[in-house]
mmCIF file of C-alpha atoms in Angstrom:
data_model
loop_
_atom_site.group_PDB
_atom_site.id
_atom_site.type_symbol
_atom_site.label_atom_id
_atom_site.label_comp_id
_atom_site.label_asym_id
_atom_site.label_seq_id
_atom_site.Cartn_x
_atom_site.Cartn_y
_atom_site.Cartn_z
ATOM 1 C CA MET A 60 -32.920 73.574 149.710
ATOM 2 C CA THR A 61 -32.634 70.374 147.665
ATOM 3 C CA THR A 62 -35.962 68.680 147.080
ATOM 4 C CA VAL A 63 -36.001 64.877 147.156
ATOM 5 C CA GLU A 64 -38.446 63.455 144.640
ATOM 6 C CA THR A 65 -41.393 61.349 145.739
ATOM 7 C CA PRO A 66 -40.445 57.666 145.519
ATOM 8 C CA ALA A 67 -42.265 55.129 143.399
ATOM 9 C CA TYR A 68 -45.550 53.779 144.737
ATOM 10 C CA VAL A 69 -45.014 50.559 146.695
ATOM 11 C CA PRO A 70 -47.064 47.569 145.477
ATOM 12 C CA GLY A 71 -49.110 45.421 147.847
ATOM 13 C CA HIS A 72 -47.680 42.274 149.423
ATOM 14 C CA GLY A 73 -50.767 40.671 150.982
ATOM 15 C CA LEU A 74 -49.883 41.899 154.475
ATOM 16 C CA LEU A 75 -53.542 42.183 155.539
ATOM 17 C CA THR A 76 -55.070 39.253 153.679
ATOM 18 C CA GLY A 77 -58.248 38.045 155.375
ATOM 19 C CA ARG A 78 -58.473 41.000 157.773
ATOM 20 C CA THR A 79 -61.570 43.175 158.171
ATOM 21 C CA ALA A 80 -60.858 46.858 158.748
ATOM 22 C CA VAL A 81 -62.886 49.952 159.601
ATOM 23 C CA ILE A 82 -61.386 53.278 158.508
ATOM 24 C CA THR A 83 -62.960 56.592 159.509
ATOM 25 C CA ALA A 84 -62.855 59.805 157.460
ATOM 26 C CA ALA A 85 -61.956 57.703 154.445
ATOM 27 C CA ALA A 86 -63.863 59.474 151.663
ATOM 28 C CA GLY A 87 -61.560 61.358 149.361
ATOM 29 C CA ALA A 88 -57.918 62.060 148.656
ATOM 30 C CA GLY A 89 -56.511 62.402 152.178
ATOM 31 C CA ILE A 90 -54.800 59.939 154.498
ATOM 32 C CA GLY A 91 -58.020 58.011 155.181
ATOM 33 C CA GLY A 92 -58.750 57.458 151.513
ATOM 34 C CA ALA A 93 -55.153 56.473 150.820
ATOM 35 C CA THR A 94 -55.247 54.053 153.747
ATOM 36 C CA ALA A 95 -58.410 52.399 152.450
ATOM 37 C CA ARG A 96 -56.790 51.865 149.064
ATOM 38 C CA ARG A 97 -53.568 50.530 150.587
ATOM 39 C CA PHE A 98 -55.509 48.124 152.830
ATOM 40 C CA LEU A 99 -57.391 46.783 149.820
ATOM 41 C CA GLU A 100 -54.113 46.375 147.940
ATOM 42 C CA GLU A 101 -52.834 44.385 150.928
ATOM 43 C CA GLY A 102 -55.813 42.007 150.818
ATOM 44 C CA ALA A 103 -58.096 43.385 153.544
ATOM 45 C CA ARG A 104 -61.869 43.738 153.461
ATOM 46 C CA VAL A 105 -62.591 47.377 154.201
ATOM 47 C CA LEU A 106 -65.555 49.289 155.595
ATOM 48 C CA ILE A 107 -64.947 52.959 154.893
ATOM 49 C CA SER A 108 -66.750 55.624 156.868
ATOM 50 C CA ASP A 109 -67.174 59.365 156.639
ATOM 51 C CA ALA A 110 -69.616 62.063 157.726
ATOM 52 C CA HIS A 111 -70.003 63.203 154.100
ATOM 53 C CA GLY A 112 -72.437 60.770 152.527
ATOM 54 C CA ARG A 113 -72.131 61.826 148.882
ATOM 55 C CA ARG A 114 -68.335 61.749 148.822
ATOM 56 C CA LEU A 115 -68.414 58.432 150.680
ATOM 57 C CA LYS A 116 -70.675 56.771 148.105
ATOM 58 C CA GLU A 117 -68.539 58.089 145.261
ATOM 59 C CA TYR A 118 -65.346 56.725 146.763
ATOM 60 C CA GLU A 119 -66.982 53.406 147.628
ATOM 61 C CA ALA A 120 -68.036 53.044 143.993
ATOM 62 C CA GLU A 121 -64.532 53.918 142.798
ATOM 63 C CA LEU A 122 -62.871 51.361 145.073
ATOM 64 C CA ALA A 123 -65.481 48.692 144.333
ATOM 65 C CA GLY A 124 -64.812 49.160 140.629
ATOM 66 C CA GLU A 125 -61.128 48.435 141.206
ATOM 67 C CA PHE A 126 -61.205 45.789 143.928
ATOM 68 C CA GLY A 127 -64.688 44.288 143.686
ATOM 69 C CA ALA A 128 -67.894 44.996 145.568
ATOM 70 C CA ARG A 129 -67.215 42.218 148.085
ATOM 71 C CA ALA A 130 -63.966 43.833 149.208
ATOM 72 C CA VAL A 131 -65.300 47.254 150.183
ATOM 73 C CA ASP A 132 -68.446 48.815 151.565
ATOM 74 C CA ALA A 133 -69.333 52.049 153.324
ATOM 75 C CA ALA A 134 -71.340 53.448 156.215
ATOM 76 C CA VAL A 135 -71.941 57.106 157.013
ATOM 77 C CA CYS A 136 -70.757 58.021 160.501
ATOM 78 C CA ASP A 137 -70.287 61.278 162.371
ATOM 79 C CA VAL A 138 -67.767 60.396 165.088
ATOM 80 C CA THR A 139 -69.237 63.064 167.395
ATOM 81 C CA ASP A 140 -72.456 61.002 167.594
ATOM 82 C CA GLU A 141 -72.215 57.957 169.873
ATOM 83 C CA THR A 142 -75.247 56.291 168.275
ATOM 84 C CA GLN A 143 -73.672 56.506 164.828
ATOM 85 C CA VAL A 144 -70.340 55.214 166.140
ATOM 86 C CA ARG A 145 -71.983 52.153 167.659
ATOM 87 C CA ALA A 146 -73.926 51.543 164.467
ATOM 88 C CA LEU A 147 -70.716 51.733 162.415
ATOM 89 C CA PHE A 148 -68.990 48.971 164.337
ATOM 90 C CA ASP A 149 -72.124 46.851 164.582
ATOM 91 C CA THR A 150 -72.362 47.136 160.794
ATOM 92 C CA ALA A 151 -68.787 45.927 160.351
ATOM 93 C CA VAL A 152 -69.424 42.816 162.416
ATOM 94 C CA ARG A 153 -72.822 42.135 160.846
ATOM 95 C CA ARG A 154 -71.528 42.412 157.284
ATOM 96 C CA HIS A 155 -68.144 40.749 157.691
ATOM 97 C CA GLY A 156 -68.539 38.536 160.747
ATOM 98 C CA ARG A 157 -65.654 40.040 162.667
ATOM 99 C CA LEU A 158 -63.417 43.057 163.228
ATOM 100 C CA ASP A 159 -59.623 42.980 162.991
ATOM 101 C CA VAL A 160 -58.287 46.493 162.392
ATOM 102 C CA VAL A 161 -59.571 49.986 163.147
ATOM 103 C CA VAL A 162 -57.970 53.152 161.783
ATOM 104 C CA ASN A 163 -59.169 56.272 163.582
ATOM 105 C CA ASN A 164 -58.450 58.934 161.005
ATOM 106 C CA ALA A 165 -61.275 61.424 161.641
ATOM 107 C CA GLY A 166 -60.010 64.833 162.678
ATOM 108 C CA LEU A 167 -60.762 68.513 162.328
ATOM 109 C CA GLY A 168 -58.324 71.401 162.171
ATOM 110 C CA GLY A 169 -58.422 75.143 161.754
ATOM 111 C CA THR A 170 -56.297 78.187 162.494
ATOM 112 C CA SER A 171 -57.001 80.734 165.220
ATOM 113 C CA ASP A 172 -54.881 82.473 167.817
ATOM 114 C CA LEU A 173 -55.887 81.456 171.311
ATOM 115 C CA VAL A 174 -56.897 84.992 172.317
ATOM 116 C CA ASP A 175 -59.433 85.075 169.478
ATOM 117 C CA MET A 176 -60.577 81.458 169.663
ATOM 118 C CA THR A 177 -64.198 80.858 170.607
ATOM 119 C CA ASP A 178 -65.432 78.121 172.899
ATOM 120 C CA GLU A 179 -67.243 76.625 169.905
ATOM 121 C CA GLN A 180 -64.043 76.486 167.816
ATOM 122 C CA TRP A 181 -62.143 74.840 170.659
ATOM 123 C CA SER A 182 -64.887 72.348 171.486
ATOM 124 C CA ARG A 183 -65.615 71.376 167.891
ATOM 125 C CA VAL A 184 -61.997 70.489 167.119
ATOM 126 C CA LEU A 185 -61.635 68.481 170.318
ATOM 127 C CA ASP A 186 -64.977 66.730 169.848
ATOM 128 C CA VAL A 187 -64.113 65.459 166.372
ATOM 129 C CA THR A 188 -60.385 64.864 166.789
ATOM 130 C CA LEU A 189 -60.013 63.614 170.357
ATOM 131 C CA ASN A 190 -63.481 62.617 171.522
ATOM 132 C CA GLY A 191 -64.216 60.972 168.181
ATOM 133 C CA THR A 192 -61.068 58.878 168.486
ATOM 134 C CA PHE A 193 -62.095 57.971 172.037
ATOM 135 C CA ARG A 194 -65.603 56.915 170.972
ATOM 136 C CA CYS A 195 -64.354 54.768 168.106
ATOM 137 C CA THR A 196 -61.553 53.200 170.151
ATOM 138 C CA ARG A 197 -63.992 52.338 172.926
ATOM 139 C CA ALA A 198 -66.457 50.765 170.494
ATOM 140 C CA ALA A 199 -63.709 48.800 168.785
ATOM 141 C CA LEU A 200 -62.170 47.498 172.017
ATOM 142 C CA ARG A 201 -65.528 46.256 173.264
ATOM 143 C CA ILE A 202 -65.887 44.134 170.124
ATOM 144 C CA LEU A 203 -62.273 42.993 170.046
ATOM 145 C CA ARG A 204 -62.425 42.003 173.711
ATOM 146 C CA GLU A 205 -65.465 39.811 173.071
ATOM 147 C CA GLN A 206 -63.907 38.227 169.982
ATOM 148 C CA GLY A 207 -60.874 37.194 172.018
ATOM 149 C CA ALA A 208 -58.664 36.928 168.945
ATOM 150 C CA GLY A 209 -56.509 40.031 169.130
ATOM 151 C CA GLY A 210 -56.776 42.977 166.798
ATOM 152 C CA VAL A 211 -55.213 46.339 166.049
ATOM 153 C CA VAL A 212 -56.183 49.984 166.495
ATOM 154 C CA VAL A 213 -54.188 52.683 164.706
ATOM 155 C CA ASN A 214 -54.879 56.321 165.558
ATOM 156 C CA ASN A 215 -53.906 59.357 163.507
ATOM 157 C CA ALA A 216 -52.093 61.925 165.637
ATOM 158 C CA SER A 217 -49.834 64.774 164.416
ATOM 159 C CA VAL A 218 -46.417 66.236 165.076
ATOM 160 C CA VAL A 219 -48.180 69.305 166.483
ATOM 161 C CA GLY A 220 -49.020 67.099 169.461
ATOM 162 C CA TRP A 221 -45.304 67.474 170.251
ATOM 163 C CA ARG A 222 -44.402 70.746 168.568
ATOM 164 C CA ALA A 223 -45.680 74.266 169.187
ATOM 165 C CA GLN A 224 -47.316 76.043 166.261
ATOM 166 C CA ALA A 225 -49.116 79.380 166.385
ATOM 167 C CA GLY A 226 -52.831 79.242 165.718
ATOM 168 C CA GLN A 227 -53.047 75.519 166.476
ATOM 169 C CA ALA A 228 -53.746 75.375 170.220
ATOM 170 C CA HIS A 229 -57.017 73.447 169.801
ATOM 171 C CA TYR A 230 -55.665 71.032 167.200
ATOM 172 C CA ALA A 231 -52.379 70.506 169.065
ATOM 173 C CA ALA A 232 -54.213 69.848 172.334
ATOM 174 C CA ALA A 233 -56.492 67.360 170.588
ATOM 175 C CA LYS A 234 -53.632 65.513 168.896
ATOM 176 C CA ALA A 235 -51.576 65.416 172.111
ATOM 177 C CA GLY A 236 -54.678 63.917 173.693
ATOM 178 C CA VAL A 237 -54.823 61.284 170.951
ATOM 179 C CA MET A 238 -51.221 60.350 171.766
ATOM 180 C CA ALA A 239 -51.995 59.985 175.488
ATOM 181 C CA LEU A 240 -55.191 58.067 174.728
ATOM 182 C CA THR A 241 -53.200 55.703 172.510
ATOM 183 C CA ARG A 242 -50.684 54.927 175.238
ATOM 184 C CA CYS A 243 -53.279 54.351 177.950
ATOM 185 C CA ALA A 244 -55.581 52.298 175.722
ATOM 186 C CA ALA A 245 -52.616 50.137 174.703
ATOM 187 C CA ILE A 246 -51.864 49.195 178.308
ATOM 188 C CA GLU A 247 -55.488 48.281 178.956
ATOM 189 C CA ALA A 248 -55.961 46.402 175.669
ATOM 190 C CA ALA A 249 -52.808 44.303 175.995
ATOM 191 C CA ARG A 250 -54.661 41.816 178.188
ATOM 192 C CA TYR A 251 -56.943 41.067 175.222
ATOM 193 C CA GLY A 252 -54.039 40.681 172.820
ATOM 194 C CA VAL A 253 -55.012 43.938 171.108
ATOM 195 C CA ARG A 254 -52.378 46.440 169.995
ATOM 196 C CA VAL A 255 -52.997 50.209 169.925
ATOM 197 C CA ASN A 256 -50.535 52.524 168.169
ATOM 198 C CA ALA A 257 -50.593 55.869 166.385
ATOM 199 C CA VAL A 258 -48.961 57.626 163.471
ATOM 200 C CA SER A 259 -47.875 61.229 163.784
ATOM 201 C CA PRO A 260 -47.576 62.854 160.335
ATOM 202 C CA SER A 261 -45.915 66.206 159.825
ATOM 203 C CA LEU A 262 -47.136 67.432 156.443
ATOM 204 C CA ALA A 263 -49.195 65.226 154.131
ATOM 205 C CA MET A 264 -50.741 67.143 151.263
ATOM 206 C CA HIS A 265 -54.365 66.726 150.226
ATOM 207 C CA PRO A 266 -57.074 69.013 148.790
ATOM 208 C CA HIS A 267 -58.678 69.860 152.148
ATOM 209 C CA LEU A 268 -55.361 71.065 153.574
ATOM 210 C CA VAL A 269 -54.849 73.301 150.559
ATOM 211 C CA LYS A 270 -58.261 74.893 151.153
ATOM 212 C CA VAL A 271 -57.681 75.723 154.829
ATOM 213 C CA THR A 272 -53.973 76.675 154.737
ATOM 214 C CA THR A 273 -52.402 79.781 153.222
ATOM 215 C CA PRO A 274 -49.673 79.381 150.597
ATOM 216 C CA GLU A 275 -47.296 81.200 152.945
ATOM 217 C CA LEU A 276 -47.880 78.706 155.760
ATOM 218 C CA LEU A 277 -47.603 75.735 153.412
ATOM 219 C CA GLY A 278 -44.282 77.109 152.187
ATOM 220 C CA GLU A 279 -43.057 77.541 155.757
ATOM 221 C CA LEU A 280 -44.115 74.026 156.736
ATOM 222 C CA THR A 281 -42.534 72.488 153.654
ATOM 223 C CA ALA A 282 -39.282 74.295 154.396
ATOM 224 C CA ARG A 283 -39.121 72.467 157.743
ATOM 225 C CA GLU A 284 -38.992 69.097 155.998
ATOM 226 C CA ALA A 285 -35.553 67.631 155.344
ATOM 227 C CA PHE A 286 -36.734 66.245 151.998
ATOM 228 C CA GLY A 287 -37.934 69.693 150.945
ATOM 229 C CA ARG A 288 -41.390 68.374 150.098
ATOM 230 C CA TYR A 289 -44.611 67.275 151.742
ATOM 231 C CA ALA A 290 -45.564 63.615 152.132
ATOM 232 C CA GLU A 291 -48.030 61.986 149.797
ATOM 233 C CA PRO A 292 -50.994 60.562 151.773
ATOM 234 C CA TRP A 293 -50.047 57.047 150.649
ATOM 235 C CA GLU A 294 -46.649 57.429 152.324
ATOM 236 C CA VAL A 295 -48.420 57.872 155.655
ATOM 237 C CA ALA A 296 -50.789 55.014 154.759
ATOM 238 C CA ASN A 297 -47.773 52.729 154.275
ATOM 239 C CA VAL A 298 -46.812 53.197 157.922
ATOM 240 C CA ILE A 299 -50.412 52.553 158.987
ATOM 241 C CA VAL A 300 -50.282 49.295 157.023
ATOM 242 C CA PHE A 301 -47.090 48.364 158.881
ATOM 243 C CA LEU A 302 -48.726 49.046 162.261
ATOM 244 C CA ALA A 303 -51.812 47.041 161.252
ATOM 245 C CA SER A 304 -49.772 44.075 160.035
ATOM 246 C CA GLY A 305 -47.911 41.299 161.767
ATOM 247 C CA TYR A 306 -44.615 43.059 161.082
ATOM 248 C CA SER A 307 -45.275 45.277 164.119
ATOM 249 C CA SER A 308 -46.433 42.464 166.417
ATOM 250 C CA TYR A 309 -44.355 43.643 169.405
ATOM 251 C CA MET A 310 -45.335 47.303 169.149
ATOM 252 C CA THR A 311 -48.088 48.810 171.261
ATOM 253 C CA GLY A 312 -48.578 52.203 172.857
ATOM 254 C CA GLU A 313 -46.188 53.738 170.330
ATOM 255 C CA VAL A 314 -46.576 57.000 168.420
ATOM 256 C CA VAL A 315 -44.605 56.734 165.195
ATOM 257 C CA ALA A 316 -43.595 60.026 163.551
ATOM 258 C CA VAL A 317 -44.081 60.013 159.790
ATOM 259 C CA SER A 318 -42.030 63.030 158.858
ATOM 260 C CA SER A 319 -38.788 64.265 157.372
ATOM 261 C CA GLN A 320 -38.433 67.180 159.752
ATOM 262 C CA HIS A 321 -35.006 68.538 160.521
ATOM 263 C CA ALA A 322 -33.462 67.016 163.645
#
């Protein structure tokens, strides 16, 4: 298979200037961290959140060093805890005066055949990935409704919400749920001028994925991609920027695949 090289990094164009955004699971080198950086490059003020306090503080310091302390701050939040979710969004409004964009990136995976899967494994993945997205979307919509000035929610789904993959029943069910939640929330939020969409990545490489996935499976997944390579997290973040910006003003309830999978 021919491998297509990763394209050059795309510079910012001020697409989110003046916007305040909350991004969950944004500490580190994955899609959330890449999205935070891209939002800052596009002119947004960003509140990053993660359940891992140490990593969160380190990434906040890194971003503040590049973009200035006024552009970025952080708040620890476990999306399975409703009290922490409410506090996260209250913090965004208190510190920045308003909320414009929410990126629900928090998710949890794992590999287990259904016959061997425990109730705890099933419930934990759904609680973080689906219920966490529900909690954050609900909190965001309550604020955006009261503001009365529109807004955007972008959820992170996955192609496994559409495609069968052994060992991924819990994760696939959760991500399919995120897709359905996105569509229903979009219909309800339209009356407030709020748009709700989702991205559905196929294979975006980051250190956590390497730790929880065997080399054999990574090779198999990469072979399914038409470009013969995985996506860089910033390539997924670029599509999230598009959905958060005015360039997608007539899109809501959509799940946009970010993949190069064979047709």
